[in-house]
């Protein structure tokens, strides 16, 4: 048996390992992909545009936010800014995960950063911590397993979403707040989560009433993030004090 | 190309910048300033609650009940269970209350 065959086999196993880690994410994200497609068409997208957005942006919450603003006659740059704001958390993922990927070829890193989602980040960090550094093939196995169904399901949702007869009775119009609440709750172990959530929430409601949409998003975000910077976790005092 | 397509392409570009930018910019520093780190830690919850908050003002009993149940479920279960339970409560109550 040649070395090449051995490498080929271990690569195949790495890919399948990654794919297996990606499977639960496929199940969990399926309703959101279909929902995105259906809502996109409801907000004036074509099936092509809905599928294109999933294929190019590949970020559930930010795509939903984009839709939320699309239907409301808001300047295009503000829609893009809101999507940027929602995706801004990836900057931290990217900075953290950079140490794990730095030895890969540049082209592999470029692909890897495109596929960098919340679960991809968490699983890669966990794998590296447990002493089995993530290979590109493993990473691709997980990323592609999440990406391909995400794009296909968005397209299907866009094509067949209008078959849903009464969106109010089915609760479609209020599914997004429930989804966002779930994401807010998932970060509750972070330092000062409650004061940050309260400050941002109140600021957002005030901005919504006083200035109007979509300014509640940046105003609420800036208030919470500033408070977060102000309230340092214990033991992390600035070096000068 | 339509305006929508241009917005999608621009959104894709800024999203990719966030995914690669942290590595390109922050990896130049050996250590993040604790306040920068604390601010970045606050980003997801702050942004997401800001998106959600205005819908709390217009929510009726069915919507509030769905959010409360979803919030409680999320303390114990994963996001999918939380989402499906919240949606089930919402749909059930809307059939009754309207």
Short mmCIF file of C-alpha atoms in Angstrom, two decimals:
data_model
loop_
_atom_site.label_atom_id
_atom_site.label_comp_id
_atom_site.label_asym_id
_atom_site.label_seq_id
_atom_site.Cartn_x
_atom_site.Cartn_y
_atom_site.Cartn_z
CA UNK A 1 0.00 0.00 0.00
CA UNK A 2 1.47 3.33 -1.01
CA UNK A 3 1.60 6.40 1.18
CA UNK A 4 -0.71 8.20 -1.24
CA UNK A 5 -3.47 5.68 -0.70
CA UNK A 6 -3.09 6.05 3.07
CA UNK A 7 -3.28 9.83 2.83
CA UNK A 8 -6.31 9.53 0.56
CA UNK A 9 -8.07 7.31 3.09
CA UNK A 10 -7.32 9.53 6.04
CA UNK A 11 -8.56 12.52 4.06
CA UNK A 12 -11.79 10.71 3.28
CA UNK A 13 -12.23 9.89 6.96
CA UNK A 14 -11.50 13.50 7.93
CA UNK A 15 -14.13 14.74 5.49
CA UNK A 16 -16.74 12.31 6.83
CA UNK A 17 -15.81 13.25 10.41
CA UNK A 18 -16.47 16.87 9.59
CA UNK A 19 -19.70 16.04 7.77
CA UNK A 20 -20.96 14.14 10.81
CA UNK A 21 -20.36 17.18 13.03
CA UNK A 22 -22.24 19.31 10.50
CA UNK A 23 -25.36 17.10 10.35
CA UNK A 24 -27.11 18.36 13.51
CA UNK A 25 -26.56 21.89 12.27
CA UNK A 26 -28.28 20.98 8.99
CA UNK A 27 -31.34 19.74 10.90
CA UNK A 28 -31.44 22.79 13.18
CA UNK A 29 -31.04 25.33 10.40
CA UNK A 30 -33.49 23.73 7.95
CA UNK A 31 -36.64 25.54 9.20
CA UNK A 32 -34.77 28.85 8.99
CA UNK A 33 -33.52 28.22 5.45
CA UNK A 34 -37.05 27.39 4.26
CA UNK A 35 -38.47 30.29 6.25
CA UNK A 36 -35.90 32.63 4.75
CA UNK A 37 -36.82 31.57 1.22
CA UNK A 38 -40.54 31.96 1.89
CA UNK A 39 -40.16 35.38 3.58
CA UNK A 40 -37.79 36.57 0.85
CA UNK A 41 -40.41 36.01 -1.85
CA UNK A 42 -43.04 37.62 0.38
CA UNK A 43 -40.76 40.68 0.63
CA UNK A 44 -40.43 41.02 -3.13
CA UNK A 45 -37.41 38.84 -3.92
CA UNK A 46 -37.35 36.52 -6.89
CA UNK A 47 -36.54 32.84 -6.31
CA UNK A 48 -33.13 33.50 -7.90
CA UNK A 49 -32.39 36.44 -5.57
CA UNK A 50 -33.40 34.47 -2.47
CA UNK A 51 -31.15 31.56 -3.46
CA UNK A 52 -28.32 33.93 -4.43
CA UNK A 53 -28.43 35.63 -1.03
CA UNK A 54 -28.14 32.29 0.79
CA UNK A 55 -25.31 31.24 -1.50
CA UNK A 56 -23.29 34.46 -1.17
CA UNK A 57 -24.02 35.70 2.37
CA UNK A 58 -24.51 32.32 4.12
CA UNK A 59 -25.56 33.83 7.46
CA UNK A 60 -29.08 33.14 8.69
CA UNK A 61 -29.73 36.01 11.10
CA UNK A 62 -28.20 38.65 8.84
CA UNK A 63 -30.21 37.43 5.84
CA UNK A 64 -33.40 37.69 7.89
CA UNK A 65 -32.47 41.20 8.99
CA UNK A 66 -31.84 42.18 5.39
CA UNK A 67 -35.32 40.95 4.47
CA UNK A 68 -36.90 42.73 7.39
CA UNK A 69 -35.49 46.02 6.03
CA UNK A 70 -35.88 45.31 2.30
CA UNK A 71 -39.66 45.54 2.34
CA UNK A 72 -39.66 48.96 4.02
CA UNK A 73 -38.32 51.38 1.42
CA UNK A 74 -35.03 51.88 3.25
CA UNK A 75 -31.86 53.13 1.54
CA UNK A 76 -29.77 50.21 0.19
CA UNK A 77 -26.63 51.25 2.09
CA UNK A 78 -28.58 51.07 5.37
CA UNK A 79 -29.67 47.53 4.56
CA UNK A 80 -26.05 46.59 3.88
CA UNK A 81 -24.94 48.35 7.08
CA UNK A 82 -27.51 46.44 9.15
CA UNK A 83 -26.30 43.13 7.66
CA UNK A 84 -22.72 44.16 8.43
CA UNK A 85 -23.72 44.97 12.03
CA UNK A 86 -25.43 41.62 12.57
CA UNK A 87 -22.43 39.77 11.12
CA UNK A 88 -19.89 41.81 13.03
CA UNK A 89 -19.50 39.07 15.65
CA UNK A 90 -17.56 37.07 13.03
CA UNK A 91 -14.67 39.50 13.48
CA UNK A 92 -14.04 37.99 16.90
CA UNK A 93 -14.44 34.41 15.61
CA UNK A 94 -12.06 35.22 12.80
CA UNK A 95 -9.46 36.69 15.16
CA UNK A 96 -9.72 33.68 17.48
CA UNK A 97 -9.75 30.93 14.87
CA UNK A 98 -6.93 32.55 12.88
CA UNK A 99 -4.38 30.77 15.09
CA UNK A 100 -5.78 27.37 14.04
CA UNK A 101 -5.78 28.05 10.31
CA UNK A 102 -2.66 30.19 9.92
CA UNK A 103 -0.50 27.29 8.64
CA UNK A 104 -2.91 26.40 5.80
CA UNK A 105 -2.34 27.55 2.20
CA UNK A 106 -3.85 31.01 1.59
CA UNK A 107 -6.52 29.67 -0.80
CA UNK A 108 -7.67 27.15 1.84
CA UNK A 109 -7.84 29.91 4.44
CA UNK A 110 -9.86 32.09 2.05
CA UNK A 111 -12.43 29.30 1.61
CA UNK A 112 -12.45 28.55 5.34
CA UNK A 113 -13.29 32.15 6.28
CA UNK A 114 -16.18 32.15 3.83
CA UNK A 115 -17.63 29.11 5.64
CA UNK A 116 -17.08 30.57 9.13
CA UNK A 117 -20.44 30.32 10.93
CA UNK A 118 -21.25 30.14 14.65
CA UNK A 119 -21.26 26.31 14.84
CA UNK A 120 -18.24 26.04 12.53
CA UNK A 121 -16.32 28.34 14.86
CA UNK A 122 -17.38 26.49 18.02
CA UNK A 123 -16.61 23.01 16.66
CA UNK A 124 -13.24 24.02 15.24
CA UNK A 125 -12.19 25.60 18.54
CA UNK A 126 -13.40 22.57 20.47
CA UNK A 127 -11.56 20.17 18.18
CA UNK A 128 -8.33 22.15 18.46
CA UNK A 129 -8.66 22.25 22.27
CA UNK A 130 -9.13 18.50 22.43
CA UNK A 131 -5.76 18.02 20.75
CA UNK A 132 -6.87 17.07 17.22
CA UNK A 133 -6.13 20.18 15.17
CA UNK A 134 -8.72 20.69 12.45
CA UNK A 135 -7.45 19.87 8.96
CA UNK A 136 -8.75 21.74 5.94
CA UNK A 137 -10.51 18.59 4.72
CA UNK A 138 -12.29 18.16 8.07
CA UNK A 139 -13.28 21.84 8.09
CA UNK A 140 -14.54 21.59 4.51
CA UNK A 141 -16.47 18.43 5.37
CA UNK A 142 -18.37 20.28 8.07
CA UNK A 143 -18.74 23.55 6.14
CA UNK A 144 -19.97 22.01 2.89
CA UNK A 145 -22.41 19.77 4.77
CA UNK A 146 -24.03 22.90 6.22
CA UNK A 147 -23.67 25.13 3.15
CA UNK A 148 -25.16 22.98 0.38
CA UNK A 149 -28.48 22.16 2.13
CA UNK A 150 -28.75 25.78 3.31
CA UNK A 151 -28.72 27.05 -0.28
CA UNK A 152 -31.02 24.31 -1.63
CA UNK A 153 -33.57 24.68 1.18
CA UNK A 154 -33.65 28.45 0.72
CA UNK A 155 -34.48 27.93 -2.95
CA UNK A 156 -37.19 25.40 -2.10
CA UNK A 157 -38.67 27.75 0.50
CA UNK A 158 -38.70 30.53 -2.08
CA UNK A 159 -40.39 28.32 -4.67
CA UNK A 160 -43.01 26.74 -2.44
CA UNK A 161 -43.33 29.28 0.40
CA UNK A 162 -46.25 31.03 -1.26
CA UNK A 163 -48.24 27.84 -0.92
CA UNK A 164 -48.50 28.69 2.78
CA UNK A 165 -52.07 30.05 2.88
CA UNK A 166 -52.55 32.20 6.00
CA UNK A 167 -49.27 33.51 7.36
CA UNK A 168 -50.91 35.11 10.42
CA UNK A 169 -52.61 31.93 11.64
CA UNK A 170 -49.40 29.97 11.03
CA UNK A 171 -47.44 32.59 12.96
CA UNK A 172 -44.95 33.19 10.14
CA UNK A 173 -44.85 36.94 10.80
CA UNK A 174 -43.74 36.47 14.42
CA UNK A 175 -41.31 33.55 14.01
CA UNK A 176 -38.32 35.87 13.63
CA UNK A 177 -38.67 37.53 17.06
CA UNK A 178 -38.84 34.04 18.60
CA UNK A 179 -35.74 33.04 16.63
CA UNK A 180 -33.85 36.18 17.69
CA UNK A 181 -34.87 35.67 21.31
CA UNK A 182 -33.41 32.16 21.14
CA UNK A 183 -30.12 33.57 19.86
CA UNK A 184 -30.09 36.26 22.56
CA UNK A 185 -30.68 33.55 25.19
CA UNK A 186 -27.86 31.40 23.80
CA UNK A 187 -25.35 34.10 24.80
CA UNK A 188 -26.64 34.34 28.39
CA UNK A 189 -23.43 32.88 29.90
CA UNK A 190 -21.47 35.89 28.65
CA UNK A 191 -20.34 38.45 31.25
CA UNK A 192 -22.93 41.14 32.06
CA UNK A 193 -25.42 39.61 29.64
CA UNK A 194 -28.50 40.84 31.49
CA UNK A 195 -27.53 44.51 31.88
CA UNK A 196 -26.36 44.60 28.25
CA UNK A 197 -29.61 43.05 27.00
CA UNK A 198 -31.73 45.42 29.12
CA UNK A 199 -29.77 48.51 28.04
CA UNK A 200 -29.84 47.58 24.34
CA UNK A 201 -33.49 46.55 24.48
CA UNK A 202 -34.64 49.77 26.11
CA UNK A 203 -32.45 51.92 23.84
CA UNK A 204 -33.79 50.10 20.80
CA UNK A 205 -37.43 50.64 21.77
CA UNK A 206 -36.80 54.32 22.52
CA UNK A 207 -34.98 54.82 19.19
CA UNK A 208 -37.76 52.98 17.35
CA UNK A 209 -40.36 55.33 18.86
CA UNK A 210 -38.36 58.56 18.68
CA UNK A 211 -36.27 58.21 15.49
CA UNK A 212 -37.86 55.30 13.68
CA UNK A 213 -36.73 52.15 11.87
CA UNK A 214 -34.01 51.03 11.13
CA UNK A 215 -32.12 53.27 13.57
CA UNK A 216 -33.24 51.19 16.54
CA UNK A 217 -30.68 48.59 15.43
CA UNK A 218 -27.46 50.66 15.49
CA UNK A 219 -28.61 52.75 18.49
CA UNK A 220 -29.50 49.68 20.56
CA UNK A 221 -26.31 47.90 19.51
CA UNK A 222 -24.02 50.84 20.31
CA UNK A 223 -25.57 51.31 23.77
CA UNK A 224 -25.13 47.62 24.65
CA UNK A 225 -21.60 47.32 23.24
CA UNK A 226 -20.48 50.50 24.99
CA UNK A 227 -21.88 49.21 28.26
CA UNK A 228 -20.06 45.91 27.62
CA UNK A 229 -16.76 47.74 27.18
CA UNK A 230 -17.44 49.77 30.32
CA UNK A 231 -18.32 46.78 32.52
CA UNK A 232 -15.11 44.78 32.52
CA UNK A 233 -15.33 41.21 33.82
CA UNK A 234 -13.67 40.79 37.25
CA UNK A 235 -9.95 40.01 37.04
CA UNK A 236 -9.61 41.70 33.68
CA UNK A 237 -8.75 45.19 34.89
CA UNK A 238 -6.86 47.46 32.55
CA UNK A 239 -3.07 47.12 32.95
CA UNK A 240 -2.66 50.75 34.03
CA UNK A 241 -4.69 50.46 37.24
CA UNK B 1 -28.82 43.80 -12.49
CA UNK B 2 -31.63 44.76 -10.14
CA UNK B 3 -31.10 46.80 -6.96
CA UNK B 4 -31.80 43.67 -4.93
CA UNK B 5 -28.92 41.82 -6.57
CA UNK B 6 -26.54 44.72 -5.91
CA UNK B 7 -27.59 44.83 -2.26
CA UNK B 8 -27.04 41.06 -2.00
CA UNK B 9 -23.57 41.32 -3.54
CA UNK B 10 -22.62 44.23 -1.25
CA UNK B 11 -23.98 42.32 1.75
CA UNK B 12 -21.89 39.30 0.71
CA UNK B 13 -18.76 41.45 0.48
CA UNK B 14 -19.19 43.09 3.91
CA UNK B 15 -20.05 39.70 5.43
CA UNK B 16 -16.89 38.16 4.01
CA UNK B 17 -14.92 41.12 5.37
CA UNK B 18 -16.22 40.38 8.89
CA UNK B 19 -15.26 36.71 8.49
CA UNK B 20 -11.72 37.34 7.33
CA UNK B 21 -11.21 40.81 8.84
CA UNK B 22 -10.83 39.75 12.46
CA UNK B 23 -7.93 37.55 11.47
CA UNK B 24 -6.35 40.20 9.23
CA UNK B 25 -6.66 43.05 11.75
CA UNK B 26 -6.74 41.67 15.29
CA UNK B 27 -4.08 38.99 14.77
CA UNK B 28 -1.54 41.83 14.38
CA UNK B 29 -1.88 42.48 18.10
CA UNK B 30 -0.42 40.00 20.58
CA UNK B 31 -3.19 40.64 23.04
CA UNK B 32 -6.57 42.34 22.79
CA UNK B 33 -7.22 45.22 25.14
CA UNK B 34 -9.66 43.88 27.76
CA UNK B 35 -12.17 46.60 26.95
CA UNK B 36 -12.11 45.73 23.25
CA UNK B 37 -12.60 42.08 24.15
CA UNK B 38 -15.48 42.95 26.51
CA UNK B 39 -17.09 45.11 23.82
CA UNK B 40 -16.82 42.34 21.21
CA UNK B 41 -18.29 39.86 23.70
CA UNK B 42 -21.31 42.14 24.06
CA UNK B 43 -21.92 42.42 20.31
CA UNK B 44 -24.19 39.44 19.54
CA UNK B 45 -26.66 39.90 22.42
CA UNK B 46 -26.73 43.69 21.98
CA UNK B 47 -27.44 43.52 18.24
CA UNK B 48 -30.00 40.73 18.42
CA UNK B 49 -32.03 42.21 21.28
CA UNK B 50 -32.06 45.54 19.42
CA UNK B 51 -33.61 43.81 16.42
CA UNK B 52 -36.21 42.07 18.55
CA UNK B 53 -37.17 44.78 21.04
CA UNK B 54 -39.65 46.85 18.94
CA UNK B 55 -41.76 43.73 18.30
CA UNK B 56 -42.23 43.46 22.10
CA UNK B 57 -44.09 46.78 22.07
CA UNK B 58 -46.62 45.67 19.44
CA UNK B 59 -46.96 42.09 20.70
CA UNK B 60 -50.36 40.84 21.87
CA UNK B 61 -51.06 38.11 24.47
CA UNK B 62 -50.37 35.23 22.03
CA UNK B 63 -47.02 36.72 21.00
CA UNK B 64 -45.94 37.50 24.58
CA UNK B 65 -46.91 34.01 25.73
CA UNK B 66 -44.91 32.48 22.87
CA UNK B 67 -41.82 34.54 23.76
CA UNK B 68 -42.08 33.74 27.49
CA UNK B 69 -42.47 29.99 26.86
CA UNK B 70 -39.63 30.05 24.30
CA UNK B 71 -37.42 31.93 26.75
CA UNK B 72 -38.06 29.41 29.53
CA UNK B 73 -37.53 26.44 27.19
CA UNK B 74 -34.22 27.92 26.01
CA UNK B 75 -32.86 27.71 29.58
CA UNK B 76 -32.93 23.93 29.37
CA UNK B 77 -33.03 22.93 25.67
CA UNK B 78 -31.32 23.75 22.39
CA UNK B 79 -32.34 26.43 19.90
CA UNK B 80 -34.38 24.11 17.68
CA UNK B 81 -36.57 22.86 20.55
CA UNK B 82 -36.97 26.42 21.77
CA UNK B 83 -37.99 27.67 18.34
CA UNK B 84 -40.49 24.87 17.68
CA UNK B 85 -42.08 25.19 21.15
CA UNK B 86 -42.42 28.96 20.81
CA UNK B 87 -43.92 28.59 17.33
CA UNK B 88 -46.35 25.90 18.57
CA UNK B 89 -47.55 28.13 21.44
CA UNK B 90 -47.96 31.07 19.06
CA UNK B 91 -49.92 29.09 16.47
CA UNK B 92 -52.12 27.40 19.11
CA UNK B 93 -52.98 30.69 20.84
CA UNK B 94 -53.66 32.48 17.57
CA UNK B 95 -56.21 29.81 16.68
CA UNK B 96 -57.97 30.52 19.99
CA UNK B 97 -57.49 34.28 20.48
CA UNK B 98 -57.13 35.23 16.81
#
